[in-house]
Structures are given as C-alpha cells and as structure tokens.
Tab-separated table of C-alpha atoms and ligand atoms in Angstrom:
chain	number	residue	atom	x	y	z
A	88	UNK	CA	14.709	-4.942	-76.753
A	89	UNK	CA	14.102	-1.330	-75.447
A	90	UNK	CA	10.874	-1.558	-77.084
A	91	UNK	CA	9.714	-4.857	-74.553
A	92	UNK	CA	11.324	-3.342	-71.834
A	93	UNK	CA	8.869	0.291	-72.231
A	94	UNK	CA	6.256	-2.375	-73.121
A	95	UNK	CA	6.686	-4.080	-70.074
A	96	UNK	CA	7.040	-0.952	-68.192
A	97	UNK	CA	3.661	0.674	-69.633
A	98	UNK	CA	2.016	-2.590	-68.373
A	99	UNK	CA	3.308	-2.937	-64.952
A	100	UNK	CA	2.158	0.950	-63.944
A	101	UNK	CA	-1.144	0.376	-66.053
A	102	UNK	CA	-1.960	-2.457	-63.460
A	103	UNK	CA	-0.619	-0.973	-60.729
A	104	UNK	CA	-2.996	2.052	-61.312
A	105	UNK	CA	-5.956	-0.078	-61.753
A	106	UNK	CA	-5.389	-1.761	-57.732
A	107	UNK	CA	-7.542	-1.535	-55.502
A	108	UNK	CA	-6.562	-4.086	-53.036
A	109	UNK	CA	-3.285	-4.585	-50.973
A	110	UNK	CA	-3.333	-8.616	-51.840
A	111	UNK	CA	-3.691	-7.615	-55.754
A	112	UNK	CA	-0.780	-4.833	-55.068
A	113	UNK	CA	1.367	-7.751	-53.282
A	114	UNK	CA	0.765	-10.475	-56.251
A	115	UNK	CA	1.668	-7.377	-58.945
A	116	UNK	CA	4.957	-6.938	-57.327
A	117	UNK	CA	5.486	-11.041	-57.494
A	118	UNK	CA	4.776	-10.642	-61.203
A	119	UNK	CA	7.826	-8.184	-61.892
A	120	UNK	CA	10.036	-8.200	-59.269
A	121	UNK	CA	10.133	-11.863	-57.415
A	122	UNK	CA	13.300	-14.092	-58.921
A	123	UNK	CA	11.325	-15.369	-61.545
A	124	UNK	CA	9.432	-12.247	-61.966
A	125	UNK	CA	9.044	-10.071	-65.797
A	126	UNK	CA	11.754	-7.566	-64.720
A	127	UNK	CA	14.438	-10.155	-63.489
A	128	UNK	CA	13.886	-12.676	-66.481
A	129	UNK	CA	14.975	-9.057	-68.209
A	130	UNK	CA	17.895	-9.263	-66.497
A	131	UNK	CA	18.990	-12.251	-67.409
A	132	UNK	CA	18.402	-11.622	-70.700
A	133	UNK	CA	22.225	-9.146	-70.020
A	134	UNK	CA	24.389	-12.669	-70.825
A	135	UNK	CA	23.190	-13.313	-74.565
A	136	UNK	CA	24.055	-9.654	-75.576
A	137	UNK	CA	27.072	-8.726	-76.967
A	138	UNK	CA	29.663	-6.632	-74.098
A	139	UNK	CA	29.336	-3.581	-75.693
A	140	UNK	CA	25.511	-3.142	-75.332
A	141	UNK	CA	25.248	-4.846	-71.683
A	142	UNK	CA	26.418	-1.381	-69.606
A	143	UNK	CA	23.210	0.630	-71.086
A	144	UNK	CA	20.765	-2.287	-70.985
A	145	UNK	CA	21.521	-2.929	-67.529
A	146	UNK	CA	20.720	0.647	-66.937
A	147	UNK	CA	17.804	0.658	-68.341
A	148	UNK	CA	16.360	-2.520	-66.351
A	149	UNK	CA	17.790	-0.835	-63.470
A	150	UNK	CA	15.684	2.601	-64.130
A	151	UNK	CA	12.417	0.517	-65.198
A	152	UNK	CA	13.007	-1.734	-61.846
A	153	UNK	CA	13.046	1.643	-59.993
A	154	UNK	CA	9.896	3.261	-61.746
A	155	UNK	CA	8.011	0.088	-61.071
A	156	UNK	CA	9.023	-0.284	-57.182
A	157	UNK	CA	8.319	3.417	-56.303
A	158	UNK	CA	4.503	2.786	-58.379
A	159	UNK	CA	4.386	0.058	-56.173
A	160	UNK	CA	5.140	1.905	-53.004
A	161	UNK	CA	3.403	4.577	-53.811
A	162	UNK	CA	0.273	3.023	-54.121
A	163	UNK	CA	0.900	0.952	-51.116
A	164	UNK	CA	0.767	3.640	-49.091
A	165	UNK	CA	-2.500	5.105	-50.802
A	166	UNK	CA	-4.274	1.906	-49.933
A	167	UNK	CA	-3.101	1.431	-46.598
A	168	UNK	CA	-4.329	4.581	-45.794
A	169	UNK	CA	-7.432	4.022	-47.130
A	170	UNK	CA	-7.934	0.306	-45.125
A	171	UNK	CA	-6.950	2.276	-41.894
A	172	UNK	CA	-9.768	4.960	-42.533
A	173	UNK	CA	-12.811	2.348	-43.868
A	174	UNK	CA	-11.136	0.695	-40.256
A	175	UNK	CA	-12.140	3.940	-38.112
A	176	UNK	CA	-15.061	4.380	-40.054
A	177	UNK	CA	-16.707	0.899	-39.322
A	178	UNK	CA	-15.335	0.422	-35.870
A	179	UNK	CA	-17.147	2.937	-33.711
A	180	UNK	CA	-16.985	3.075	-29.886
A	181	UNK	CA	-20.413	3.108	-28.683
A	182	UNK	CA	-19.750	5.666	-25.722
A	183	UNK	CA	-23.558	4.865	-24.059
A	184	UNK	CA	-22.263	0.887	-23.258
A	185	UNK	CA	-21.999	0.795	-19.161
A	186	UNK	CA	-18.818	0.415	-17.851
A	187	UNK	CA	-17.374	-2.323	-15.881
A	188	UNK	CA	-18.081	-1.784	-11.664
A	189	UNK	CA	-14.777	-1.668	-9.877
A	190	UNK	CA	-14.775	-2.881	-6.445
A	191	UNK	CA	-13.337	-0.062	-4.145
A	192	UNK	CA	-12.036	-1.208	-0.645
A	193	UNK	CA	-11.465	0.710	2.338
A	194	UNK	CA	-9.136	1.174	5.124
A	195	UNK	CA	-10.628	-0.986	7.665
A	196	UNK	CA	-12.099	0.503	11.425
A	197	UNK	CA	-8.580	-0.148	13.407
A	198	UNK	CA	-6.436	1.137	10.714
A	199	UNK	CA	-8.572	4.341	10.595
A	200	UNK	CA	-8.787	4.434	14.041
A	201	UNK	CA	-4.711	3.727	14.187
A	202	UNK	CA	-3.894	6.274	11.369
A	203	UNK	CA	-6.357	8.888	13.162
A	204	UNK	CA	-4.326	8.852	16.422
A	205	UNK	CA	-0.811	8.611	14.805
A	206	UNK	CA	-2.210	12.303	12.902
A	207	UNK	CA	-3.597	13.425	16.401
A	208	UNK	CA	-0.124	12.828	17.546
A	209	UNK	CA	2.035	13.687	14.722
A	210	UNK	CA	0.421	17.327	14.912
A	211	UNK	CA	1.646	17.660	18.340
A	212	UNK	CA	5.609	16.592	17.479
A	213	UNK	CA	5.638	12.819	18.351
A	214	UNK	CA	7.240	10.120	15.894
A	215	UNK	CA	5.754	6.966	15.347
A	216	UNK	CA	7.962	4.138	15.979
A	217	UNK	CA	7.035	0.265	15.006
A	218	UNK	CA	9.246	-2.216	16.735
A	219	UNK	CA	8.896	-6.507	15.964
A	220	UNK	CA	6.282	-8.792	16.942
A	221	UNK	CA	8.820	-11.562	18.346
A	222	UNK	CA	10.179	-10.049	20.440
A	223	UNK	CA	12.749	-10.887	23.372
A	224	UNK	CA	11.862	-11.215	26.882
A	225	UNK	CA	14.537	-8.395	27.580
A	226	UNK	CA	12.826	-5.791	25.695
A	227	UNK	CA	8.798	-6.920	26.451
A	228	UNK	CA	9.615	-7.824	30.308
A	229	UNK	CA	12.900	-7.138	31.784
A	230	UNK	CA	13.493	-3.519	30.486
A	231	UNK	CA	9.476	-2.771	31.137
A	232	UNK	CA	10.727	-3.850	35.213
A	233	UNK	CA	8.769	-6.950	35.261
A	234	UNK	CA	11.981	-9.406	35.834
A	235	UNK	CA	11.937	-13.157	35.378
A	236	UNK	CA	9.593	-14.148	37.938
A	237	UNK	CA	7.907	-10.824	38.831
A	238	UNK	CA	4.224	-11.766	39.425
A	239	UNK	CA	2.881	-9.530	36.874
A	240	UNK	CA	3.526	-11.424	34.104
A	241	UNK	CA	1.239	-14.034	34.559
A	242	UNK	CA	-1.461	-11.369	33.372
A	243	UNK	CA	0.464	-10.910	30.292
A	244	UNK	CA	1.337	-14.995	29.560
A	245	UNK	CA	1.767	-15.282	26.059
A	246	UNK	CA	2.979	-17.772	22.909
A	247	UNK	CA	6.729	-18.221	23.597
A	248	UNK	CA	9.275	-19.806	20.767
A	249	UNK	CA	11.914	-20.401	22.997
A	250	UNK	CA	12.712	-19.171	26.824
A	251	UNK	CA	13.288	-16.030	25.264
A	252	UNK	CA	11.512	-15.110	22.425
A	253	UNK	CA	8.163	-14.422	22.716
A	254	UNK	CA	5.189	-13.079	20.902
A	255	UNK	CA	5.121	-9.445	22.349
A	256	UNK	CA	2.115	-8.813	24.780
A	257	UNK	CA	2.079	-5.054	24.113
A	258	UNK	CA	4.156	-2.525	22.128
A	259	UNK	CA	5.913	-1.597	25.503
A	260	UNK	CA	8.951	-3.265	24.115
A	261	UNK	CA	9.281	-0.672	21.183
A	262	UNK	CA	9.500	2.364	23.980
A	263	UNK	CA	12.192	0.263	25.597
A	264	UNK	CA	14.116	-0.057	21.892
A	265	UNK	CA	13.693	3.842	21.080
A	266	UNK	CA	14.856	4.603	24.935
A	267	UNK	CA	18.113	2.530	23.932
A	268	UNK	CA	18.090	4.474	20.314
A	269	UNK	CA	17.829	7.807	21.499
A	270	UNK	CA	21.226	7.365	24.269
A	271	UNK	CA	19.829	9.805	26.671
A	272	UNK	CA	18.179	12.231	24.489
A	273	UNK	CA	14.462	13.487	25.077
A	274	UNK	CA	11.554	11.673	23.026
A	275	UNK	CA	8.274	11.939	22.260
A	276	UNK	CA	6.689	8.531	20.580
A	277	UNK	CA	3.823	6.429	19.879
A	278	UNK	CA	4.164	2.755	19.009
A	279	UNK	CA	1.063	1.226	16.923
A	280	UNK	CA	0.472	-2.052	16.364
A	281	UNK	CA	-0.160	-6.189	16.557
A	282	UNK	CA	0.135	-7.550	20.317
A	283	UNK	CA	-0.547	-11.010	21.578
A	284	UNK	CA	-1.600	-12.367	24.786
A	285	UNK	CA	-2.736	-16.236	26.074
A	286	UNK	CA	-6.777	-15.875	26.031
A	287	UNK	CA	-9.768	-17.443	25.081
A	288	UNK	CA	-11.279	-16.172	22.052
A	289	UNK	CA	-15.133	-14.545	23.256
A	290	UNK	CA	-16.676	-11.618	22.395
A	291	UNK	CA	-14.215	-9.052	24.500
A	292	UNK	CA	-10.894	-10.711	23.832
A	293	UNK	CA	-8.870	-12.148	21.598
A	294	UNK	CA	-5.501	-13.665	21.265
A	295	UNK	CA	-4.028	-11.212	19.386
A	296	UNK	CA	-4.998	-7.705	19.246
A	297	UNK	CA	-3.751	-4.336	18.851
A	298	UNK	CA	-2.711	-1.094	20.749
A	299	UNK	CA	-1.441	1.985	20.608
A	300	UNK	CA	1.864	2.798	22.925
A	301	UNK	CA	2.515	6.499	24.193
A	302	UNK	CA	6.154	7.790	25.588
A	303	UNK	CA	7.340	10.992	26.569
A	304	UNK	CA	10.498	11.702	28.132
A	305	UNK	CA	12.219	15.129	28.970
A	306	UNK	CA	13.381	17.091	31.768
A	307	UNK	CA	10.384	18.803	34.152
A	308	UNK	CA	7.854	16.107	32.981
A	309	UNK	CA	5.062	15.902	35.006
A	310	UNK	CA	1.600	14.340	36.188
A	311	UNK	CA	-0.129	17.606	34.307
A	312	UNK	CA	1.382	16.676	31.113
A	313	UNK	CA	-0.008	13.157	31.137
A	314	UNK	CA	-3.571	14.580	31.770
A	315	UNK	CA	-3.168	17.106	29.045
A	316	UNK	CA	-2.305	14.418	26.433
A	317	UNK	CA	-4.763	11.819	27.589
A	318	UNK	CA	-8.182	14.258	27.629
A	319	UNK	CA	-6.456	15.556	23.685
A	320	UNK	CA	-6.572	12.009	22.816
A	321	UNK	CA	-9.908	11.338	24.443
A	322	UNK	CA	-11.480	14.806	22.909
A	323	UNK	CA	-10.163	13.934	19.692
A	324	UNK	CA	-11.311	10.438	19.240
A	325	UNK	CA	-14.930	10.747	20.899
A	326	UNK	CA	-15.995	14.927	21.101
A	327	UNK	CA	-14.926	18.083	23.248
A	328	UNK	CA	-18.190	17.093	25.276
A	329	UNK	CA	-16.565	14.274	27.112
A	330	UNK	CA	-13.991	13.977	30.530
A	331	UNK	CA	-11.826	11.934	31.981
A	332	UNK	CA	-11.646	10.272	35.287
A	333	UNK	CA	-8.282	8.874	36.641
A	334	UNK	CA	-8.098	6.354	39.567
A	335	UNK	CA	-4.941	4.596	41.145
A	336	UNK	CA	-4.138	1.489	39.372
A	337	UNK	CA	-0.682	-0.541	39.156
A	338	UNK	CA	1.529	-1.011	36.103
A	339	UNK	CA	5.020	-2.499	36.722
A	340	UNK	CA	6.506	0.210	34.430
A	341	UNK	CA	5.033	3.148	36.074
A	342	UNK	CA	5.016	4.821	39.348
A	343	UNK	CA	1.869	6.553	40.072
A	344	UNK	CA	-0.198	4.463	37.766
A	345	UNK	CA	-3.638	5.316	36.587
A	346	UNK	CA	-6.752	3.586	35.141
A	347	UNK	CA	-8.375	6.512	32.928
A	348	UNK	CA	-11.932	6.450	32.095
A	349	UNK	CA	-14.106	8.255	29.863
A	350	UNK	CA	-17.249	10.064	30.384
A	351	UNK	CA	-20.457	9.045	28.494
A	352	UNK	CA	-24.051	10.515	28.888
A	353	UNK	CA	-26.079	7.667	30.234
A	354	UNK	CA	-29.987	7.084	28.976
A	355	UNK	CA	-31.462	8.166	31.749
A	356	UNK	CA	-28.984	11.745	31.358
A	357	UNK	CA	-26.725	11.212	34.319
A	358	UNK	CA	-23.079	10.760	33.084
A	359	UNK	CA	-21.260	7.417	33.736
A	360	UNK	CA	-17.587	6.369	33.041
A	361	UNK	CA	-16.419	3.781	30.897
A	362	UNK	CA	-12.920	2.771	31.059
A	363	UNK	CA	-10.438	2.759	27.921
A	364	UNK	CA	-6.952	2.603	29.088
A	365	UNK	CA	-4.043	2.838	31.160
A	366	UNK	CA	-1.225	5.253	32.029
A	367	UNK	CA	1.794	6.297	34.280
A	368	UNK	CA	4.450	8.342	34.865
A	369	UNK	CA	7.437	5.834	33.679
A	370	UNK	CA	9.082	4.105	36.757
A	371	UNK	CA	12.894	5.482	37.449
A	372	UNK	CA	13.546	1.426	37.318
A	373	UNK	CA	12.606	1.935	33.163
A	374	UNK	CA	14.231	5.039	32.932
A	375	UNK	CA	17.693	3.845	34.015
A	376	UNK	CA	17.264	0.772	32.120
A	377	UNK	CA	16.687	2.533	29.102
A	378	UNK	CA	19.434	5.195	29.938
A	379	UNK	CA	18.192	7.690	31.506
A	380	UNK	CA	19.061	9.506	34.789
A	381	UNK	CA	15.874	9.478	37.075
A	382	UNK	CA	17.438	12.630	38.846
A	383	UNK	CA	17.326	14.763	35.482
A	384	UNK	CA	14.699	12.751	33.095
A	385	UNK	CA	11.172	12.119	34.231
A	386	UNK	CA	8.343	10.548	31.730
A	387	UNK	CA	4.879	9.729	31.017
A	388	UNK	CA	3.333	6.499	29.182
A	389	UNK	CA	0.155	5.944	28.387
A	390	UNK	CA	-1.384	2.386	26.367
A	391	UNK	CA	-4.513	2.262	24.928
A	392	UNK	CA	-6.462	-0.940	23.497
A	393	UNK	CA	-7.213	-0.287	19.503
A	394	UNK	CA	-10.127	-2.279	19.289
A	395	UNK	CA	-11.239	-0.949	22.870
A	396	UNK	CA	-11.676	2.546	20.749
A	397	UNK	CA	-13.286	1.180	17.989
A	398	UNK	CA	-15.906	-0.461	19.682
A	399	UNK	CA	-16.841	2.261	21.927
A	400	UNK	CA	-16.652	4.483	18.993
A	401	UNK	CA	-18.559	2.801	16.806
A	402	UNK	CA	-20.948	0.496	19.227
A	403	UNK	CA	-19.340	-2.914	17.960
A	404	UNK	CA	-20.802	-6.372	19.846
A	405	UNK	CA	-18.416	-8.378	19.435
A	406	UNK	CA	-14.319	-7.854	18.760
A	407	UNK	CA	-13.961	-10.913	16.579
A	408	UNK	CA	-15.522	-8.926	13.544
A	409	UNK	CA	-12.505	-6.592	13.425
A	410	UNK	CA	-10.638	-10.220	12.214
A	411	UNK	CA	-13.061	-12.077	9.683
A	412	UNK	CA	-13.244	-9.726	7.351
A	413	UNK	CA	-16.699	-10.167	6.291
A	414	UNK	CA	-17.398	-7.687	3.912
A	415	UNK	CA	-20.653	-6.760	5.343
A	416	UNK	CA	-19.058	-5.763	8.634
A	417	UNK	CA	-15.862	-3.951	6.980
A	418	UNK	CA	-18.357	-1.815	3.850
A	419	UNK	CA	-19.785	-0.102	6.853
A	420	UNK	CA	-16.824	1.699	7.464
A	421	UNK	CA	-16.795	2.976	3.962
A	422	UNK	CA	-16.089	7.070	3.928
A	423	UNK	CA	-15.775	6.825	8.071
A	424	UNK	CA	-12.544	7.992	7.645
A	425	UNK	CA	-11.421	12.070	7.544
A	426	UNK	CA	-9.438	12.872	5.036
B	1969	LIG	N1	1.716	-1.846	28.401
B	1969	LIG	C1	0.467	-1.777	29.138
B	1969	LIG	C2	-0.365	-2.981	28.806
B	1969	LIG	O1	-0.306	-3.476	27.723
B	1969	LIG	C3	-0.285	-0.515	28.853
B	1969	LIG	C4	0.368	0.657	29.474
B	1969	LIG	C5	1.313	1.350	28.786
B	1969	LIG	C6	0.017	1.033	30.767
B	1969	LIG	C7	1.928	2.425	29.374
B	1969	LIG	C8	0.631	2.111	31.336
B	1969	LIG	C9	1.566	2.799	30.661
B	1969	LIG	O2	-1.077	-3.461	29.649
C-alpha cells in the first residue's frame, strides 16, 4: 500500500515537472485530486483496512495530498508568470500611432466680455449679484419708480405670464432685491445677465439679450464718482486712448440721467462718439423704496448692453450670431480671452 501511494506520488510531481501549459497543469490536478481523482480513490481505499492501520494511512494520503497540491501551486504560479511576461513581450504600444483630436471649446464673446467686467469690477470691491429671469412687476417696475401705468414702460413691454410676472426687461430688478437685502447698509454691485424685451428680431435687436447692471450706494456719493467708474469701465474694455461724452437723457430710476458715449478715431482722423450705455445718479423715489434715507444715502447706476460691447469691440454685423452658435462665428473667439 505505502509502496502505490510513493508510486503514485513519484508520478504526480514527475508530470507536474514536465508542464508547460496552465490547461495541462489544470487537467493534472483533475487526475489526482477531483472526487474521482488517483489520490481520493486512495482514500477510499481507508474502509477495507483493518482499524488499527487506518490512523497512519490516512496520514499518509493526507501528506502525499499536500506534496502534490503545493507542486501544483507552485508551478502554477511559475507559469502564470511566464504567460503574463510572453503577454508584455508580444503586446507592445507603438508610441509613434497619432492620437485621437479632442475638440476644445471656448468661452463664448459675451461670457468673456461678461467675466472681463465682473474682474474689472471685482478688483475695485463690488460683488456680483444674479437675481431671476421671471421676475415680478414689483421688483422690474414698481421699485425701479416706473408704477403701473407710468409711460415708460411701454419702451420696456415685454413677455408677461400673468399680470405680474414677467420676463425681466433688464437686471434693474436685482439692484432693487440687494437694496432690500442689504436693510440700509452701503453696497457696491453689478448684476450680469439674460434680459428680455418685446422686439423684432433684425440685425441690432433681439428679444432677449443681455446686460450688465451697476449700483453703488453710500453716504457722499456723487456725480464724480459715476464718471470715474464709467471712463474705468470704458478704458478697460476698449484702451486708455479713448473718452467719454455724457449728455442729459431720462431714466425713470435716476435723477440726473445720462446717455454716455465713447470716443472712436474716425477714418478720416477726427474723433466721433458712439454711444454704449446709460447711467444716473439713483432717484431718492428708488432709494426709499429700497430702504434708504435720501437725506443720508445718495447712489449711482449705470447699465450697459453686453452685446452692445461685443460688437463694438470686436466689429460684429449682426447681433443674432452671438445666439446660433455656429461654430465658425464662436472658433474666432478662441484665445480672445485674458487669462
Ligand atoms: N435699466 C436701464 C435699461 O435697461 C439701464 C440703466 C441702468 C440706465 C441704470 C440707467 C441706470 O434701460
């Protein structure tokens, strides 16, 4: 008996050494180790010997089971690490292959034209606030000092959703929220973003467009501080070289009002003036609305047409590009942007 089992032994490591493929190694193990394999038939063979003998047979089936499963294992491992090196041998990256083109976007004109003025502006202590885009008459109108039939809205008529709510026609509405927010405290803000207004779609206007909203309210606030913030923005956007103008205009929300224009150098070399936007010192009718004492709290506003920028600055035809996005129009803006 102890003979067969060495025998059987001898044979199973013989083979095992001779391997050379995991499949052979896995059919090996079948042979000696499944249910019906060499070492369990062994095993079996416990019941037909007499008691006394069983304890050290079973031992030694035990020990020969072991030997053969850590041959096994062993060599397992010695061929598996030999598949995974013929693997990193054969599979070689060729490095020289191109690569795959990824399509980089861009931040397109009014959003770099948006994000340059809010970092103008951020530099000189304002916060930007963003209010919504439905809006209630209270905030757009009624706070702004254009009441329910004042005859200043009809150049701001606009996409209403019910007698109230209405699609706001400038980001005026967002100074009236922060004036609320701030319960009498001093603030300096700009308000960016989507406006809508009842118009015919051309080549100047469009139903919905976008601006930028300036507020300033403190004590001792005055025409000079208006100017000052109006020929940064104007410096900044379009070069030191160029002026503003101011003439008398009429806002509902402000008292003096002004229509600013900037300066460019015509072809012929004289300078002309082109205008961009409009401005005020904040009516006292706004101020106490938004809870403010007129007597102690004077402030400036200024709004100024997005798109208005953008085409000056970059000698667009026609404002419906800015919304079509035709990638032709939009690549040219590519690396416009300062960072
Ligand atoms: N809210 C004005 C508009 O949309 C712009 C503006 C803002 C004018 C502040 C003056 C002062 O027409």
């Amino acid at each position: 008996m102890n003979d067969t089992l060495s025998l059987l032994k001898q044979e199973a490591l013989l083979k095992i050494k001779d391997i050379n493929t995991l499949s052979d190694l896995e059919n090996v193990r079948l042979e000696y180790l499944s249910k019906k394999g060499h070492i369990s038939l062994m095993m079996s063979k416990l019941r037909d010997l007499p008691n006394e003998e069983r304890p050290a047979f079973g031992a030694m089936v035990n020990t020969v089971k072991q030997d053969v499963e850590k041959a096994l294992y062993d060599k397992k491992q010695i061929l598996e690490e030999k598949a995974l090196l013929e693997t990193l041998q054969n599979e070689h990256i060729d490095v020289t292959l191109p690569g795959y083109k990824l399509y980089q976007g861009s931040t397109h004109p009014l959003n770099q034209v948006i994000e340059d003025i809010e970092d103008l502006f951020m530099g000189m202590g304002y916060t930007v606030e963003e209010g919504p885009e439905l809006e209630n008459d209270l905030y757009n109108f009624e706070m702004m000092n254009l009441d329910k039939d004042h005859p200043a809205r009809d150049m701001q008529d606009t996409f209403y959703v019910d007698e109230n709510t209405l699609l706001r026609t400038h980001t005026s509405p967002v100074q009236a929220r922060t004036m609320l927010k701030m319960k009498g405290e001093p603030l300096k803000i700009i308000c960016p973003g989507k406006v809508y207004r009842r118009d015919d779609d051309d080549p100047t206007h469009s139903h919905q467009f976008t601006q930028i909203e300036g507020l300033v309210i403190d004590k001792d606030i005055s025409f000079a501080h208006l100017k000052d913030a109006l020929l940064t923005m104007v410096q900044h956007l379009f070069g030191s070289e160029r002026n503003i103008r101011l003439r008398p205009s009429y806002f509902p929300f402000t008292e003096p009002s002004v229509e600013v224009d900037v300066s460019y150098i015509k072809k012929d070399g004289s300078v002309g003036y082109i205008e961009i936007l409009g401005a005020g010192l904040v009516h006292p009718n706004v101020l106490k609305m938004g809870g403010y004492d007129p007597n102690i709290y004077k402030g400036f506003a200024f709004g100024v047409g997005v798109e208005r920028i953008a085409i000056l600055k970059y000698n667009i035809d026609d404002i419906r590009h800015f919304y079509v996005n035709d990638l032709r129009f939009l690549n040219q803006f590519k690396g416009v942007k300062k960072i």
